[in-house]
Amino acid sequence: MTGYDIIGSKEKAVAIVEIPEDLKRLKKEIANDVIKTNKNVKSVLEKISKRKGELRKREYKLLAGDKNTEVMHKEFGYTLKVDPRKVYFSPREATERQKIVEQVKAGETILVMFGGIAAMSVAIAKKQPNVSKIYSVELNKAAHEYALENVRINKLSHKIVPIKGDVKKVCKEFYGKCDRILMPLPLEAGKFLDIAVKCLNKNGIIHFYGIGGEGDLFSEALETIDKELKMLKKTYMVTNKRKVLPYSPYQWKVCIDFRVK
Ligand SMILES: C[S@@+](CC[C@H](N)C(=O)[O-])C[C@H]1O[C@@H](n2cnc3c(N)ncnc32)[C@H](O)[C@@H]1O
């Protein structure tokens, strides 16, 4: 086994393991070892599928411990209530959240498309309390409910507005209003670029997430952006492009930041 993710706090956490084929017969022992060496880990879940479908969830099998896998995850001074079995959540993206946080200025109106449990929104509002408003749009009912709860737990109800719905249907009210838009849906974000551009105000910025091959990280995402912006007859300027995290062997999640004139 090549390591595992831990989601939770010092009091209660869940470990998420991926067990290679040749170690499958030892998986119960491995899970019990994880619990023994991490006193806060109360449950061990094995990944048994890739992320799939619109909601980007995956299937897990409980290998050991408590079947209640809801935890209070702590990172960078805020708390996120989450059950990894019900929603998308990645503790590995904590650093990415901080990279976005560092760019946000006072007074901004921000739209987080595909907002999940509002991890990004909470991270931003905690570090930049003078942000104007953050709207977090999410399709998965369970994730939306956690978003509401996380806004409440972190006392950010005056800054963050979680919205349950499909980005394709609920974003009209933001047309022309947003200074910054996040699009963290790497495989499909291109299909929502027209809406993002409509929601942006003049010279606003989009953080577009995509997937790139090891030898040619950014071409696919850049082509998607270029094609869509040309169709919309908009000029734009790429201000930054970077690797985010490994996505699969030889593939990376990448982020392209660009401003639309
Ligand atoms: C890759 S996850 C990212 C979640 C969150 N931003 C995070 O970083 O934890 C993408 C999320 O988008 C949601 N989603 C997918 N299609 C959507 C749509 N059309 N409208 C709103 N949310 C959508 C999924 O349910 C999922 O929670």
PDB file of N, CA and C in Angstrom, residues 6 20 29 58 83 105 116 151 167 170 190 197 206 246:
ATOM      1  N   ILE A   6      -6.293  10.778   5.310  1.00  0.00           N
ATOM      2  CA  ILE A   6      -7.055  10.837   6.562  1.00  0.00           C
ATOM      3  C   ILE A   6      -7.934  12.079   6.525  1.00  0.00           C
ATOM      4  N   PRO A  20      -3.585  -2.486  -3.338  1.00  0.00           N
ATOM      5  CA  PRO A  20      -3.238  -3.135  -4.609  1.00  0.00           C
ATOM      6  C   PRO A  20      -3.646  -4.607  -4.617  1.00  0.00           C
ATOM      7  N   GLU A  29      -6.211  -6.954   7.873  1.00  0.00           N
ATOM      8  CA  GLU A  29      -5.047  -6.725   8.746  1.00  0.00           C
ATOM      9  C   GLU A  29      -4.494  -5.319   8.522  1.00  0.00           C
ATOM     10  N   ARG A  58     -17.542   8.205  -5.226  1.00  0.00           N
ATOM     11  CA  ARG A  58     -17.006   6.870  -5.479  1.00  0.00           C
ATOM     12  C   ARG A  58     -17.566   5.896  -4.454  1.00  0.00           C
ATOM     13  N   ASP A  83     -19.167  13.512   5.197  1.00  0.00           N
ATOM     14  CA  ASP A  83     -19.104  12.050   5.119  1.00  0.00           C
ATOM     15  C   ASP A  83     -18.605  11.716   3.717  1.00  0.00           C
ATOM     16  N   LYS A 105      -9.298  39.389  -3.256  1.00  0.00           N
ATOM     17  CA  LYS A 105      -9.179  40.748  -2.684  1.00  0.00           C
ATOM     18  C   LYS A 105     -10.482  41.134  -1.969  1.00  0.00           C
ATOM     19  N   GLY A 116     -19.605  21.730  -4.011  1.00  0.00           N
ATOM     20  CA  GLY A 116     -19.473  20.630  -3.046  1.00  0.00           C
ATOM     21  C   GLY A 116     -19.943  21.044  -1.659  1.00  0.00           C
ATOM     22  N   VAL A 151     -21.166  26.380   6.549  1.00  0.00           N
ATOM     23  CA  VAL A 151     -21.268  27.841   6.621  1.00  0.00           C
ATOM     24  C   VAL A 151     -21.669  28.231   8.047  1.00  0.00           C
ATOM     25  N   VAL A 167     -25.729  24.207 -12.207  1.00  0.00           N
ATOM     26  CA  VAL A 167     -25.097  25.444 -12.700  1.00  0.00           C
ATOM     27  C   VAL A 167     -25.763  25.913 -14.000  1.00  0.00           C
ATOM     28  N   VAL A 170     -29.268  27.636 -12.623  1.00  0.00           N
ATOM     29  CA  VAL A 170     -29.508  28.585 -11.523  1.00  0.00           C
ATOM     30  C   VAL A 170     -28.614  29.829 -11.545  1.00  0.00           C
ATOM     31  N   GLY A 190     -15.540  22.695 -19.401  1.00  0.00           N
ATOM     32  CA  GLY A 190     -15.693  23.381 -20.686  1.00  0.00           C
ATOM     33  C   GLY A 190     -17.151  23.597 -21.074  1.00  0.00           C
ATOM     34  N   VAL A 197     -18.713  32.870 -18.359  1.00  0.00           N
ATOM     35  CA  VAL A 197     -18.379  34.151 -19.000  1.00  0.00           C
ATOM     36  C   VAL A 197     -19.528  35.144 -18.822  1.00  0.00           C
ATOM     37  N   ILE A 206     -11.436  33.919 -14.208  1.00  0.00           N
ATOM     38  CA  ILE A 206     -11.966  32.549 -14.100  1.00  0.00           C
ATOM     39  C   ILE A 206     -10.813  31.605 -13.747  1.00  0.00           C
ATOM     40  N   PRO A 246      -1.723  15.106  -8.990  1.00  0.00           N
ATOM     41  CA  PRO A 246      -1.813  13.981  -9.921  1.00  0.00           C
ATOM     42  C   PRO A 246      -3.268  13.532 -10.031  1.00  0.00           C
TER      43      PRO A 246
END
